[in-house]
Coordinates of N, CA and C in Angstrom, one line a residue:
M1 N -34.5 -0.1 9.6 CA -33.1 -0.4 10.0 C -32.7 0.8 10.9
A2 N -31.8 0.4 11.9 CA -31.4 1.4 12.9 C -30.4 2.4 12.2
E3 N -30.5 3.6 12.7 CA -29.7 4.7 12.1 C -28.3 4.6 12.7
R4 N -27.3 4.7 11.9 CA -25.9 4.7 12.3 C -25.0 5.5 11.4
K5 N -23.8 5.8 11.8 CA -23.0 6.6 10.9 C -22.5 5.8 9.7
N6 N -22.6 6.4 8.5 CA -22.2 5.8 7.3 C -20.7 6.0 7.0
F7 N -19.9 5.0 7.1 CA -18.4 5.1 6.9 C -18.1 5.4 5.5
L8 N -18.9 5.0 4.5 CA -18.6 5.2 3.1 C -18.9 6.7 2.6
V9 N -19.5 7.5 3.4 CA -19.9 8.8 2.9 C -18.7 9.6 2.4
K10 N -17.6 9.5 3.0 CA -16.4 10.3 2.5 C -15.9 9.8 1.2
Y11 N -16.3 8.7 0.7 CA -15.9 8.1 -0.6 C -16.9 8.2 -1.7
V12 N -18.0 8.9 -1.4 CA -19.1 9.0 -2.4 C -18.7 9.6 -3.7
D13 N -17.9 10.6 -3.7 CA -17.6 11.3 -5.0 C -16.3 10.8 -5.6
V14 N -15.7 9.8 -5.0 CA -14.4 9.2 -5.5 C -14.7 8.3 -6.7
Q15 N -14.0 8.6 -7.8 CA -14.2 7.8 -9.1 C -13.5 6.5 -8.9
Q16 N -12.3 6.5 -8.4 CA -11.5 5.3 -8.1 C -10.8 5.4 -6.8
L17 N -10.9 4.4 -6.0 CA -10.3 4.4 -4.7 C -8.8 4.2 -4.8
H18 N -8.1 4.9 -4.0 CA -6.6 4.6 -3.7 C -6.6 3.3 -3.0
S19 N -5.6 2.5 -3.2 CA -5.5 1.2 -2.5 C -5.4 1.3 -1.0
V20 N -4.9 2.4 -0.5 CA -4.9 2.6 0.9 C -6.3 2.8 1.4
D21 N -7.1 3.6 0.7 CA -8.5 3.8 1.1 C -9.2 2.4 1.0
F22 N -8.9 1.7 0.0 CA -9.6 0.3 -0.1 C -9.3 -0.5 1.1
M23 N -8.0 -0.5 1.6 CA -7.7 -1.3 2.8 C -8.3 -0.7 4.0
K24 N -8.5 0.6 4.1 CA -9.2 1.2 5.2 C -10.6 0.8 5.3
I25 N -11.3 0.8 4.1 CA -12.7 0.3 4.0 C -12.7 -1.2 4.4
W26 N -11.8 -2.0 3.9 CA -11.8 -3.4 4.2 C -11.7 -3.6 5.7
S27 N -10.7 -2.9 6.3 CA -10.4 -3.0 7.8 C -11.6 -2.6 8.6
Y28 N -12.3 -1.6 8.1 CA -13.5 -1.1 8.9 C -14.6 -2.1 8.9
Y29 N -14.9 -2.7 7.8 CA -16.0 -3.7 7.7 C -15.6 -5.1 8.2
D30 N -14.3 -5.5 8.1 CA -13.9 -6.8 8.6 C -13.6 -6.6 10.1
K31 N -14.6 -6.4 10.9 CA -14.5 -6.0 12.3 C -13.7 -7.0 13.1
D32 N -13.9 -8.3 12.8 CA -13.2 -9.3 13.6 C -11.8 -9.7 13.1
G33 N -11.4 -9.1 12.0 CA -10.1 -9.3 11.4 C -9.9 -10.8 10.9
S34 N -11.0 -11.4 10.5 CA -11.0 -12.8 10.1 C -10.5 -13.0 8.7
G35 N -10.4 -11.9 7.9 CA -9.9 -12.0 6.5 C -11.1 -12.2 5.5
F36 N -12.3 -12.2 6.0 CA -13.5 -12.2 5.2 C -14.6 -11.5 5.8
L37 N -15.6 -11.1 5.0 CA -16.8 -10.4 5.6 C -17.9 -11.5 5.7
D38 N -18.3 -11.7 6.9 CA -19.4 -12.7 7.2 C -20.7 -11.9 6.8
R39 N -21.8 -12.6 7.0 CA -23.1 -12.0 6.7 C -23.3 -10.7 7.3
K40 N -23.1 -10.6 8.6 CA -23.3 -9.3 9.3 C -22.4 -8.2 8.8
E41 N -21.1 -8.5 8.7 CA -20.2 -7.5 8.2 C -20.5 -7.1 6.8
L42 N -20.9 -8.0 5.9 CA -21.3 -7.7 4.5 C -22.6 -6.9 4.6
D43 N -23.5 -7.2 5.4 CA -24.7 -6.4 5.5 C -24.4 -5.0 5.9
N44 N -23.5 -4.8 6.9 CA -23.1 -3.4 7.3 C -22.6 -2.6 6.1
F45 N -21.7 -3.3 5.3 CA -21.1 -2.6 4.1 C -22.2 -2.3 3.1
L46 N -23.1 -3.2 2.9 CA -24.1 -3.0 1.9 C -25.1 -1.9 2.3
V47 N -25.5 -1.9 3.6 CA -26.4 -0.8 4.1 C -25.7 0.5 3.8
D48 N -24.4 0.7 4.1 CA -23.7 1.9 3.9 C -23.7 2.2 2.4
L49 N -23.4 1.2 1.6 CA -23.3 1.4 0.2 C -24.6 1.9 -0.4
M50 N -25.7 1.3 0.0 CA -27.0 1.7 -0.5 C -27.4 3.0 0.0
G51 N -27.0 3.3 1.3 CA -27.3 4.6 1.9 C -26.6 5.7 1.1
C52 N -25.4 5.5 0.6 CA -24.6 6.5 -0.1 C -25.3 6.8 -1.5
K53 N -26.0 5.8 -2.0 CA -26.7 6.0 -3.3 C -28.1 6.6 -3.1
G54 N -28.5 6.9 -1.8 CA -29.8 7.4 -1.5 C -30.9 6.5 -1.6
K55 N -30.6 5.2 -1.6 CA -31.7 4.2 -1.7 C -32.4 3.9 -0.4
E56 N -33.7 3.6 -0.5 CA -34.4 3.2 0.7 C -33.9 1.8 1.1
I57 N -33.6 1.6 2.4 CA -33.1 0.3 2.8 C -34.1 -0.4 3.6
T58 N -34.6 -1.5 3.1 CA -35.5 -2.4 3.8 C -34.8 -3.7 3.9
E59 N -35.3 -4.6 4.9 CA -34.7 -5.9 5.0 C -34.8 -6.7 3.7
R60 N -35.9 -6.6 3.0 CA -36.1 -7.3 1.8 C -35.1 -6.8 0.7
K61 N -34.9 -5.5 0.6 CA -34.0 -5.0 -0.4 C -32.5 -5.4 0.0
L62 N -32.2 -5.4 1.3 CA -30.9 -5.8 1.7 C -30.6 -7.2 1.4
T63 N -31.6 -8.1 1.7 CA -31.5 -9.5 1.4 C -31.3 -9.7 -0.1
E64 N -32.1 -9.1 -1.0 CA -31.9 -9.2 -2.4 C -30.5 -8.7 -2.9
F65 N -30.1 -7.6 -2.3 CA -28.8 -7.0 -2.7 C -27.7 -8.0 -2.3
R66 N -27.8 -8.5 -1.0 CA -26.7 -9.4 -0.5 C -26.7 -10.6 -1.4
D67 N -27.8 -11.2 -1.7 CA -27.8 -12.4 -2.5 C -27.2 -12.1 -3.9
S68 N -27.5 -11.0 -4.5 CA -27.0 -10.6 -5.8 C -25.5 -10.4 -5.7
V69 N -25.0 -9.8 -4.7 CA -23.6 -9.5 -4.5 C -22.8 -10.9 -4.3
L70 N -23.4 -11.7 -3.5 CA -22.7 -13.0 -3.3 C -22.7 -13.9 -4.5
E71 N -23.8 -13.8 -5.3 CA -23.8 -14.6 -6.5 C -22.8 -14.1 -7.5
T72 N -22.5 -12.8 -7.5 CA -21.6 -12.1 -8.4 C -20.1 -12.3 -8.0
V73 N -19.8 -12.0 -6.7 CA -18.4 -12.0 -6.3 C -17.9 -13.2 -5.4
D74 N -18.8 -13.9 -4.9 CA -18.4 -15.0 -4.0 C -18.0 -16.2 -4.8
T75 N -16.7 -16.2 -5.3 CA -16.3 -17.2 -6.3 C -16.2 -18.6 -5.8
N76 N -15.9 -18.7 -4.5 CA -15.8 -20.1 -3.9 C -17.1 -20.5 -3.2
K77 N -18.1 -19.7 -3.3 CA -19.5 -20.0 -2.9 C -19.6 -20.4 -1.4
D78 N -18.8 -19.7 -0.5 CA -18.8 -20.1 0.9 C -19.7 -19.1 1.7
G79 N -20.4 -18.2 1.0 CA -21.3 -17.3 1.7 C -20.6 -16.2 2.4
K80 N -19.3 -16.0 2.1 CA -18.5 -14.9 2.7 C -17.8 -14.2 1.6
V81 N -17.3 -13.0 1.9 CA -16.6 -12.2 0.9 C -15.2 -12.0 1.4
E82 N -14.2 -12.6 0.6 CA -12.8 -12.5 0.9 C -12.2 -11.2 0.3
L83 N -11.0 -10.8 0.7 CA -10.4 -9.6 0.2 C -10.4 -9.5 -1.3
G84 N -9.9 -10.5 -2.0 CA -9.9 -10.5 -3.4 C -11.3 -10.3 -4.0
E85 N -12.3 -11.0 -3.4 CA -13.6 -10.9 -3.9 C -14.2 -9.5 -3.7
F86 N -13.8 -8.9 -2.5 CA -14.3 -7.5 -2.2 C -13.8 -6.5 -3.2
A87 N -12.6 -6.7 -3.7 CA -12.0 -5.8 -4.6 C -12.8 -5.7 -5.9
N88 N -13.7 -6.7 -6.2 CA -14.5 -6.6 -7.3 C -15.8 -5.8 -7.1
L89 N -16.0 -5.3 -5.9 CA -17.1 -4.5 -5.5 C -16.9 -3.0 -5.6
L90 N -15.6 -2.6 -5.5 CA -15.3 -1.2 -5.5 C -14.3 -0.8 -6.6
P91 N -14.4 0.5 -7.1 CA -13.6 0.9 -8.1 C -12.2 1.3 -7.6
I92 N -11.2 0.5 -7.8 CA -9.9 0.7 -7.2 C -9.0 1.2 -8.3
E93 N -8.1 2.1 -8.0 CA -7.1 2.6 -8.9 C -6.3 1.4 -9.5
E94 N -5.9 1.5 -10.7 CA -5.3 0.3 -11.4 C -4.1 -0.3 -10.6
N95 N -3.2 0.6 -10.1 CA -2.0 0.0 -9.5 C -1.3 1.0 -8.6
F96 N -1.2 0.7 -7.3 CA -0.5 1.6 -6.4 C 1.0 1.7 -6.7
L97 N 1.6 0.6 -7.3 CA 3.0 0.6 -7.5 C 3.6 1.7 -8.3
R98 N 2.9 2.0 -9.4 CA 3.5 3.1 -10.2 C 3.3 4.5 -9.6
K99 N 2.4 4.6 -8.7 CA 2.0 5.9 -8.1 C 2.9 6.2 -6.9
F100 N 3.6 5.3 -6.4 CA 4.4 5.5 -5.2 C 5.7 6.2 -5.6
P101 N 6.2 7.2 -4.9 CA 5.7 7.8 -3.7 C 4.8 9.0 -4.0
S102 N 4.6 9.4 -5.2 CA 3.9 10.6 -5.5 C 2.5 10.6 -4.9
R103 N 1.9 9.4 -4.7 CA 0.5 9.3 -4.2 C 0.4 8.9 -2.8
K104 N 1.6 8.9 -2.1 CA 1.5 8.5 -0.7 C 0.7 9.5 0.1
K105 N -0.2 9.0 1.0 CA -1.1 9.9 1.7 C -0.5 10.7 2.8
D106 N 0.5 10.1 3.5 CA 1.0 10.8 4.7 C 2.3 11.7 4.4
G107 N 2.8 11.6 3.2 CA 3.9 12.5 2.8 C 5.3 12.1 3.3
N108 N 5.4 11.0 4.1 CA 6.8 10.7 4.5 C 7.4 9.8 3.5
N109 N 8.7 9.5 3.6 CA 9.4 8.7 2.7 C 9.5 7.2 3.0
F110 N 8.5 6.7 3.8 CA 8.4 5.3 4.2 C 7.1 4.8 3.9
I111 N 7.0 3.5 3.7 CA 5.7 2.8 3.5 C 5.6 1.8 4.6
E112 N 4.4 2.0 5.3 CA 4.1 1.2 6.5 C 2.6 1.0 6.7
G113 N 2.2 0.2 7.6 CA 0.8 0.1 8.0 C -0.1 -0.2 6.8
K114 N -1.2 0.5 6.7 CA -2.2 0.2 5.6 C -1.6 0.5 4.2
E115 N -0.7 1.4 4.1 CA 0.0 1.7 2.8 C 0.7 0.4 2.4
L116 N 1.5 -0.2 3.3 CA 2.2 -1.4 3.0 C 1.3 -2.5 2.6
L117 N 0.2 -2.7 3.4 CA -0.8 -3.7 3.1 C -1.4 -3.5 1.7
A118 N -1.7 -2.2 1.4 CA -2.3 -1.9 0.1 C -1.3 -2.2 -1.1
L119 N 0.0 -1.9 -0.9 CA 1.0 -2.2 -1.8 C 1.1 -3.7 -2.1
I120 N 1.1 -4.4 -1.0 CA 1.3 -5.9 -1.1 C 0.0 -6.5 -1.7
R121 N -1.1 -6.0 -1.4 CA -2.3 -6.5 -2.1 C -2.3 -6.2 -3.6
D122 N -1.8 -5.1 -4.0 CA -1.6 -4.8 -5.4 C -0.6 -5.7 -6.1
I123 N 0.5 -6.0 -5.4 CA 1.5 -6.9 -6.0 C 0.8 -8.3 -6.1
M124 N 0.1 -8.7 -5.1 CA -0.4 -10.1 -5.2 C -1.6 -10.2 -6.2
T125 N -2.4 -9.2 -6.3 CA -3.5 -9.3 -7.2 C -3.1 -9.2 -8.7
K126 N -1.8 -8.7 -8.9 CA -1.3 -8.7 -10.3 C -1.1 -10.1 -10.8
T127 N -0.9 -11.0 -9.8 CA -0.6 -12.4 -10.2 C -1.7 -13.4 -9.8
D128 N -2.5 -13.1 -8.8 CA -3.5 -14.0 -8.3 C -4.7 -13.3 -7.9
Q129 N -5.9 -13.6 -8.5 CA -7.1 -12.9 -8.2 C -7.7 -13.3 -6.8
S130 N -7.3 -14.5 -6.3 CA -8.0 -15.0 -5.1 C -7.1 -14.7 -3.9
V131 N -6.9 -13.4 -3.6 CA -6.0 -13.0 -2.5 C -6.9 -12.9 -1.2
T132 N -6.4 -13.5 -0.1 CA -7.1 -13.4 1.1 C -6.3 -12.4 2.0
L133 N -7.0 -11.9 3.1 CA -6.3 -11.1 4.0 C -5.1 -11.8 4.7
Q134 N -5.3 -13.1 5.0 CA -4.2 -13.9 5.5 C -3.0 -13.9 4.6
D135 N -3.3 -14.1 3.3 CA -2.2 -14.1 2.3 C -1.4 -12.8 2.3
V136 N -2.2 -11.7 2.4 CA -1.5 -10.4 2.4 C -0.6 -10.2 3.7
H137 N -1.1 -10.6 4.8 CA -0.3 -10.6 6.0 C 0.9 -11.5 6.0
D138 N 0.7 -12.7 5.5 CA 1.8 -13.6 5.3 C 2.9 -13.0 4.4
Y139 N 2.5 -12.5 3.3 CA 3.4 -11.9 2.3 C 4.1 -10.7 2.9
R140 N 3.4 -9.9 3.7 CA 4.0 -8.7 4.4 C 5.1 -9.2 5.3
E141 N 4.8 -10.2 6.1 CA 5.9 -10.7 7.0 C 7.1 -11.1 6.2
A142 N 6.9 -11.8 5.1 CA 8.1 -12.3 4.3 C 8.8 -11.1 3.7
V143 N 8.1 -10.1 3.2 CA 8.7 -8.9 2.6 C 9.5 -8.2 3.7
M144 N 9.0 -8.0 4.9 CA 9.7 -7.3 5.9 C 11.0 -8.1 6.3
R145 N 10.9 -9.4 6.4 CA 12.1 -10.2 6.7 C 13.2 -10.0 5.7
V146 N 12.8 -9.9 4.4 CA 13.8 -9.8 3.3 C 14.3 -8.4 3.1
F147 N 13.4 -7.4 3.1 CA 13.7 -6.1 2.6 C 13.8 -5.0 3.6
D148 N 13.3 -5.2 4.8 CA 13.5 -4.2 5.9 C 14.9 -4.4 6.5
K149 N 15.8 -3.8 5.9 CA 17.2 -4.1 6.2 C 17.6 -3.5 7.6
N150 N 17.0 -2.5 8.1 CA 17.3 -1.9 9.4 C 16.3 -2.3 10.5
D151 N 15.4 -3.2 10.1 CA 14.4 -3.8 11.1 C 13.6 -2.7 11.8
D152 N 13.2 -1.6 11.1 CA 12.4 -0.6 11.8 C 10.9 -0.8 11.5
G153 N 10.5 -1.9 10.9 CA 9.1 -2.2 10.7 C 8.4 -1.4 9.6
R154 N 9.2 -0.7 8.7 CA 8.7 0.0 7.6 C 9.7 -0.1 6.5
L155 N 9.3 0.2 5.3 CA 10.2 0.2 4.1 C 10.6 1.6 3.7
S156 N 11.8 1.9 3.7 CA 12.3 3.2 3.2 C 12.2 3.2 1.7
R157 N 12.5 4.3 1.1 CA 12.4 4.4 -0.4 C 13.5 3.5 -1.0
K158 N 14.6 3.4 -0.4 CA 15.7 2.5 -0.9 C 15.2 1.0 -0.7
E159 N 14.7 0.6 0.4 CA 14.2 -0.7 0.6 C 13.1 -1.1 -0.3
L160 N 12.2 -0.1 -0.5 CA 11.1 -0.4 -1.5 C 11.7 -0.6 -2.9
G161 N 12.7 0.2 -3.2 CA 13.3 0.0 -4.5 C 13.9 -1.4 -4.7
L162 N 14.4 -2.0 -3.6 CA 14.9 -3.4 -3.7 C 13.7 -4.3 -3.9
L163 N 12.6 -4.1 -3.2 CA 11.4 -4.9 -3.4 C 10.9 -4.9 -4.8
L164 N 10.8 -3.7 -5.4 CA 10.3 -3.5 -6.7 C 11.3 -3.6 -7.8
S165 N 12.5 -3.9 -7.4 CA 13.6 -4.1 -8.4 C 13.8 -2.9 -9.3
V166 N 13.8 -1.7 -8.6 CA 14.0 -0.5 -9.4 C 15.2 0.3 -8.8
D167 N 15.8 1.1 -9.6 CA 16.9 1.9 -9.2 C 16.4 3.1 -8.3
D168 N 16.9 3.3 -7.1 CA 16.5 4.4 -6.3 C 17.3 5.6 -6.5
K169 N 16.8 6.5 -7.3 CA 17.6 7.8 -7.6 C 17.0 8.9 -6.8

């Protein structure tokens, strides 16, 4: 197999991924933004995953691993891995909701971009295990229409409090 940079190396020692990191990993491997990992994208992820574990990577081992992964997580048996299915492959923190804002990566008092997508994914997976990337983006648009009171494209602490139905103190 050709030598290339392993995107997962920085996550090797992480016991549980923060939801934002999960979304970064998803975005990295879903190269075409289709909302699922096709065979090539899944293979790239699996090569990196096996490389992090120090395993020798051969075409045969990759094929066996891919088949095993698809058998385990591809619940609709379409030969692709969707966002909700991908979540079953990685150790993700239980819930981003309770950790906000103390666990925000960038230190500002707004949630936007991948942080917002991670939050929405967490909200959705609490009620539905079959969440697709399109579902997350659709829900994000609805959330922004309802809760982004000043239309700045991000949620302030107060706006987030409205979304989560908590008192902002």
